[in-house]
Amino acid sequence: MQMIILIVAIAAIILGGAKYFKNSNPTDTSSLETNTIKTASDTGIADMIGEAKGAAKAMENGLGGNVTTMGQMMTTNEEMPVYADGMYTKTGTYISPAGSETVTVSITLASDIVTNATFTSQAINPNSISNQAKFATGYSDLVVGKNIDEIALTVVNGSSLTSNGFMDAIAHVKADAKILYNSN
């Protein structure tokens, strides 16, 4: 419905321009001056915008719904979430001096903001178990309440490699949660 309204508004702008210039003689340039062209152009654009706004308001009143202008659509598109809301649980891997280790991360997203996060250690090596435990006590304040695209953990409570596994899991969450908007 919004697309139809947008098309009608654009048509009103185009038709308004045609109406404004329909009485002019394109072959008679003898009386044209720069100021006249500027004024006609400015006035024509202002008239067309006014007519489009009037048409949109009339359609809104007639249809009893909301009419979205092109400016509002651009603002809305800029504010549209990148990721779908929901809870995502993913495993991340990293290489420790003792070998490959994994972590499990659950993230809850709402409008691209992490509203909850849990971290589960899957370590096998005693040093990795210790480092993952250190990480688990400090990561939450760095993640919850943040936009998922702004999360970039490196060292948390002295644990650096565990952060790599956490960020790997976040990358998997982002891949699964990504919203693909239709550009048509």
PDB file of C-alpha atoms in Angstrom, residues 16-178:
ATOM      1  CA  GLY A  16       2.490  19.284 -11.136  1.00  0.00           C
ATOM      2  CA  GLY A  17       5.631  20.138 -13.110  1.00  0.00           C
ATOM      3  CA  ALA A  18       3.835  19.537 -16.385  1.00  0.00           C
ATOM      4  CA  LYS A  19       0.937  21.714 -15.234  1.00  0.00           C
ATOM      5  CA  TYR A  20       3.283  24.493 -14.161  1.00  0.00           C
ATOM      6  CA  PHE A  21       5.133  24.617 -17.447  1.00  0.00           C
ATOM      7  CA  LYS A  22       2.280  23.779 -19.847  1.00  0.00           C
ATOM      8  CA  ASN A  23       1.567  27.434 -20.647  1.00  0.00           C
ATOM      9  CA  SER A  24       5.180  28.278 -21.486  1.00  0.00           C
ATOM     10  CA  ASN A  25       6.456  28.433 -25.043  1.00  0.00           C
ATOM     11  CA  PRO A  26       9.687  26.411 -25.202  1.00  0.00           C
ATOM     12  CA  THR A  27      10.754  28.035 -28.486  1.00  0.00           C
ATOM     13  CA  ASP A  28      10.370  31.621 -27.250  1.00  0.00           C
ATOM     14  CA  THR A  29      13.487  32.445 -25.236  1.00  0.00           C
ATOM     15  CA  SER A  30      13.577  36.172 -25.999  1.00  0.00           C
ATOM     16  CA  SER A  31      12.235  37.251 -22.629  1.00  0.00           C
ATOM     17  CA  LEU A  32      14.050  34.712 -20.440  1.00  0.00           C
ATOM     18  CA  GLU A  33      16.493  36.007 -17.891  1.00  0.00           C
ATOM     19  CA  THR A  34      18.554  34.147 -15.319  1.00  0.00           C
ATOM     20  CA  ASN A  35      16.479  35.509 -12.425  1.00  0.00           C
ATOM     21  CA  THR A  36      13.246  34.521 -14.149  1.00  0.00           C
ATOM     22  CA  ILE A  37      14.501  30.968 -14.693  1.00  0.00           C
ATOM     23  CA  LYS A  38      15.675  30.722 -11.082  1.00  0.00           C
ATOM     24  CA  THR A  39      12.390  32.076  -9.738  1.00  0.00           C
ATOM     25  CA  ALA A  40      10.305  29.894 -12.024  1.00  0.00           C
ATOM     26  CA  SER A  41      12.368  26.865 -11.095  1.00  0.00           C
ATOM     27  CA  ASP A  42      12.189  27.546  -7.359  1.00  0.00           C
ATOM     28  CA  THR A  43       8.479  28.332  -7.520  1.00  0.00           C
ATOM     29  CA  GLY A  44       7.774  25.322  -9.716  1.00  0.00           C
ATOM     30  CA  ILE A  45       9.559  22.962  -7.361  1.00  0.00           C
ATOM     31  CA  ALA A  46       7.854  24.502  -4.331  1.00  0.00           C
ATOM     32  CA  ASP A  47       4.461  24.217  -6.044  1.00  0.00           C
ATOM     33  CA  MET A  48       5.117  20.598  -7.017  1.00  0.00           C
ATOM     34  CA  ILE A  49       6.194  19.676  -3.489  1.00  0.00           C
ATOM     35  CA  GLY A  50       3.131  21.434  -2.087  1.00  0.00           C
ATOM     36  CA  GLU A  51       0.854  19.586  -4.495  1.00  0.00           C
ATOM     37  CA  ALA A  52       2.468  16.249  -3.617  1.00  0.00           C
ATOM     38  CA  LYS A  53       2.050  16.937   0.102  1.00  0.00           C
ATOM     39  CA  GLY A  54      -1.560  17.914  -0.501  1.00  0.00           C
ATOM     40  CA  ALA A  55      -2.182  14.739  -2.496  1.00  0.00           C
ATOM     41  CA  ALA A  56      -0.571  12.631   0.212  1.00  0.00           C
ATOM     42  CA  LYS A  57      -2.670  14.322   2.915  1.00  0.00           C
ATOM     43  CA  ALA A  58      -5.838  13.848   0.870  1.00  0.00           C
ATOM     44  CA  MET A  59      -5.042  10.172   0.359  1.00  0.00           C
ATOM     45  CA  GLU A  60      -4.306   9.764   4.058  1.00  0.00           C
ATOM     46  CA  ASN A  61      -7.657  11.312   4.962  1.00  0.00           C
ATOM     47  CA  GLY A  62      -9.501   9.380   2.259  1.00  0.00           C
ATOM     48  CA  LEU A  63      -7.882   6.038   3.018  1.00  0.00           C
ATOM     49  CA  GLY A  64      -7.892   6.481   6.779  1.00  0.00           C
ATOM     50  CA  GLY A  65      -4.340   5.189   6.943  1.00  0.00           C
ATOM     51  CA  ASN A  66      -0.858   6.503   7.131  1.00  0.00           C
ATOM     52  CA  VAL A  67       0.909   7.886   4.109  1.00  0.00           C
ATOM     53  CA  THR A  68       4.657   7.541   4.106  1.00  0.00           C
ATOM     54  CA  THR A  69       6.593  10.203   2.255  1.00  0.00           C
ATOM     55  CA  MET A  70       9.841   9.483   0.441  1.00  0.00           C
ATOM     56  CA  GLY A  71      11.756  11.337   3.180  1.00  0.00           C
ATOM     57  CA  GLN A  72      10.129   9.209   5.851  1.00  0.00           C
ATOM     58  CA  MET A  73      10.905   6.052   3.880  1.00  0.00           C
ATOM     59  CA  MET A  74      14.583   6.989   3.654  1.00  0.00           C
ATOM     60  CA  THR A  75      14.693   7.699   7.381  1.00  0.00           C
ATOM     61  CA  THR A  76      12.868   4.454   8.107  1.00  0.00           C
ATOM     62  CA  ASN A  77      15.220   2.432   5.908  1.00  0.00           C
ATOM     63  CA  GLU A  78      18.214   3.910   7.719  1.00  0.00           C
ATOM     64  CA  GLU A  79      16.725   2.824  11.038  1.00  0.00           C
ATOM     65  CA  MET A  80      15.626  -0.638   9.963  1.00  0.00           C
ATOM     66  CA  PRO A  81      17.286  -3.416  11.919  1.00  0.00           C
ATOM     67  CA  VAL A  82      20.061  -5.381  10.286  1.00  0.00           C
ATOM     68  CA  TYR A  83      19.391  -8.532  12.307  1.00  0.00           C
ATOM     69  CA  ALA A  84      16.182 -10.368  13.183  1.00  0.00           C
ATOM     70  CA  ASP A  85      15.091 -10.270  16.800  1.00  0.00           C
ATOM     71  CA  GLY A  86      15.379 -13.529  18.698  1.00  0.00           C
ATOM     72  CA  MET A  87      17.688 -15.840  20.586  1.00  0.00           C
ATOM     73  CA  TYR A  88      20.610 -17.437  18.789  1.00  0.00           C
ATOM     74  CA  THR A  89      22.941 -20.122  20.128  1.00  0.00           C
ATOM     75  CA  LYS A  90      26.189 -20.773  18.277  1.00  0.00           C
ATOM     76  CA  THR A  91      29.501 -22.479  18.853  1.00  0.00           C
ATOM     77  CA  GLY A  92      32.759 -20.663  18.317  1.00  0.00           C
ATOM     78  CA  THR A  93      36.179 -22.220  17.949  1.00  0.00           C
ATOM     79  CA  TYR A  94      39.710 -21.012  18.543  1.00  0.00           C
ATOM     80  CA  ILE A  95      43.190 -22.459  18.730  1.00  0.00           C
ATOM     81  CA  SER A  96      44.927 -22.511  22.110  1.00  0.00           C
ATOM     82  CA  PRO A  97      48.513 -23.671  22.740  1.00  0.00           C
ATOM     83  CA  ALA A  98      46.978 -27.027  23.719  1.00  0.00           C
ATOM     84  CA  GLY A  99      44.925 -27.289  20.513  1.00  0.00           C
ATOM     85  CA  SER A 100      41.427 -26.489  19.309  1.00  0.00           C
ATOM     86  CA  GLU A 101      38.869 -25.329  21.885  1.00  0.00           C
ATOM     87  CA  THR A 102      35.198 -24.408  21.625  1.00  0.00           C
ATOM     88  CA  VAL A 103      32.742 -22.153  23.418  1.00  0.00           C
ATOM     89  CA  THR A 104      28.968 -21.924  23.184  1.00  0.00           C
ATOM     90  CA  VAL A 105      27.359 -18.496  23.120  1.00  0.00           C
ATOM     91  CA  SER A 106      23.655 -17.639  23.326  1.00  0.00           C
ATOM     92  CA  ILE A 107      22.677 -14.122  22.304  1.00  0.00           C
ATOM     93  CA  THR A 108      19.246 -12.492  22.456  1.00  0.00           C
ATOM     94  CA  LEU A 109      18.773  -9.645  19.977  1.00  0.00           C
ATOM     95  CA  ALA A 110      16.167  -6.877  19.918  1.00  0.00           C
ATOM     96  CA  SER A 111      16.592  -4.195  17.236  1.00  0.00           C
ATOM     97  CA  ASP A 112      20.251  -5.212  16.789  1.00  0.00           C
ATOM     98  CA  ILE A 113      20.941  -4.720  20.516  1.00  0.00           C
ATOM     99  CA  VAL A 114      22.148  -7.632  22.643  1.00  0.00           C
ATOM    100  CA  THR A 115      19.640  -7.871  25.486  1.00  0.00           C
ATOM    101  CA  ASN A 116      20.995 -11.078  27.010  1.00  0.00           C
ATOM    102  CA  ALA A 117      24.096 -13.201  26.581  1.00  0.00           C
ATOM    103  CA  THR A 118      25.243 -16.498  28.038  1.00  0.00           C
ATOM    104  CA  PHE A 119      28.612 -18.146  27.683  1.00  0.00           C
ATOM    105  CA  THR A 120      29.230 -21.862  28.183  1.00  0.00           C
ATOM    106  CA  SER A 121      32.738 -23.221  28.455  1.00  0.00           C
ATOM    107  CA  GLN A 122      33.502 -26.306  26.381  1.00  0.00           C
ATOM    108  CA  ALA A 123      37.222 -26.397  27.231  1.00  0.00           C
ATOM    109  CA  ILE A 124      39.141 -29.651  27.587  1.00  0.00           C
ATOM    110  CA  ASN A 125      42.628 -28.443  28.530  1.00  0.00           C
ATOM    111  CA  PRO A 126      43.112 -27.283  32.164  1.00  0.00           C
ATOM    112  CA  ASN A 127      44.651 -23.939  31.075  1.00  0.00           C
ATOM    113  CA  SER A 128      41.787 -23.359  28.656  1.00  0.00           C
ATOM    114  CA  ILE A 129      39.265 -24.220  31.387  1.00  0.00           C
ATOM    115  CA  SER A 130      40.887 -21.581  33.612  1.00  0.00           C
ATOM    116  CA  ASN A 131      40.987 -18.940  30.855  1.00  0.00           C
ATOM    117  CA  GLN A 132      37.394 -19.589  29.805  1.00  0.00           C
ATOM    118  CA  ALA A 133      36.320 -19.241  33.459  1.00  0.00           C
ATOM    119  CA  LYS A 134      38.095 -15.842  33.634  1.00  0.00           C
ATOM    120  CA  PHE A 135      36.394 -14.775  30.409  1.00  0.00           C
ATOM    121  CA  ALA A 136      32.972 -15.903  31.684  1.00  0.00           C
ATOM    122  CA  THR A 137      33.152 -13.550  34.681  1.00  0.00           C
ATOM    123  CA  GLY A 138      33.836 -10.411  32.641  1.00  0.00           C
ATOM    124  CA  TYR A 139      32.375 -10.548  29.142  1.00  0.00           C
ATOM    125  CA  SER A 140      28.724  -9.711  29.922  1.00  0.00           C
ATOM    126  CA  ASP A 141      29.244  -6.010  30.725  1.00  0.00           C
ATOM    127  CA  LEU A 142      31.073  -5.629  27.408  1.00  0.00           C
ATOM    128  CA  VAL A 143      28.256  -7.217  25.390  1.00  0.00           C
ATOM    129  CA  VAL A 144      24.789  -6.723  26.919  1.00  0.00           C
ATOM    130  CA  GLY A 145      23.202  -3.435  25.883  1.00  0.00           C
ATOM    131  CA  LYS A 146      25.504  -3.047  22.881  1.00  0.00           C
ATOM    132  CA  ASN A 147      24.745  -3.137  19.174  1.00  0.00           C
ATOM    133  CA  ILE A 148      25.952  -6.525  17.951  1.00  0.00           C
ATOM    134  CA  ASP A 149      27.979  -4.834  15.191  1.00  0.00           C
ATOM    135  CA  GLU A 150      29.918  -2.840  17.796  1.00  0.00           C
ATOM    136  CA  ILE A 151      31.071  -5.851  19.801  1.00  0.00           C
ATOM    137  CA  ALA A 152      34.797  -6.442  19.351  1.00  0.00           C
ATOM    138  CA  LEU A 153      36.251  -8.321  22.302  1.00  0.00           C
ATOM    139  CA  THR A 154      39.989  -8.912  22.419  1.00  0.00           C
ATOM    140  CA  VAL A 155      41.134  -9.513  26.015  1.00  0.00           C
ATOM    141  CA  VAL A 156      38.650 -10.132  28.828  1.00  0.00           C
ATOM    142  CA  ASN A 157      40.004 -10.649  32.364  1.00  0.00           C
ATOM    143  CA  GLY A 158      43.367 -11.660  30.926  1.00  0.00           C
ATOM    144  CA  SER A 159      41.875 -14.194  28.532  1.00  0.00           C
ATOM    145  CA  SER A 160      42.638 -13.330  24.915  1.00  0.00           C
ATOM    146  CA  LEU A 161      42.173 -16.555  22.992  1.00  0.00           C
ATOM    147  CA  THR A 162      38.744 -17.233  24.495  1.00  0.00           C
ATOM    148  CA  SER A 163      37.677 -13.870  23.040  1.00  0.00           C
ATOM    149  CA  ASN A 164      38.537 -15.263  19.604  1.00  0.00           C
ATOM    150  CA  GLY A 165      36.136 -18.161  20.154  1.00  0.00           C
ATOM    151  CA  PHE A 166      33.450 -15.805  21.446  1.00  0.00           C
ATOM    152  CA  MET A 167      33.818 -13.523  18.410  1.00  0.00           C
ATOM    153  CA  ASP A 168      33.674 -16.565  16.112  1.00  0.00           C
ATOM    154  CA  ALA A 169      30.333 -17.510  17.695  1.00  0.00           C
ATOM    155  CA  ILE A 170      29.118 -13.897  17.302  1.00  0.00           C
ATOM    156  CA  ALA A 171      30.033 -14.039  13.596  1.00  0.00           C
ATOM    157  CA  HIS A 172      27.862 -17.163  13.249  1.00  0.00           C
ATOM    158  CA  VAL A 173      24.979 -15.430  15.071  1.00  0.00           C
ATOM    159  CA  LYS A 174      25.251 -12.422  12.751  1.00  0.00           C
ATOM    160  CA  ALA A 175      25.257 -14.662   9.679  1.00  0.00           C
ATOM    161  CA  ASP A 176      22.110 -16.479  10.830  1.00  0.00           C
ATOM    162  CA  ALA A 177      20.266 -13.397  12.088  1.00  0.00           C
ATOM    163  CA  LYS A 178      21.006 -11.125   9.106  1.00  0.00           C
TER     164      LYS A 178
END
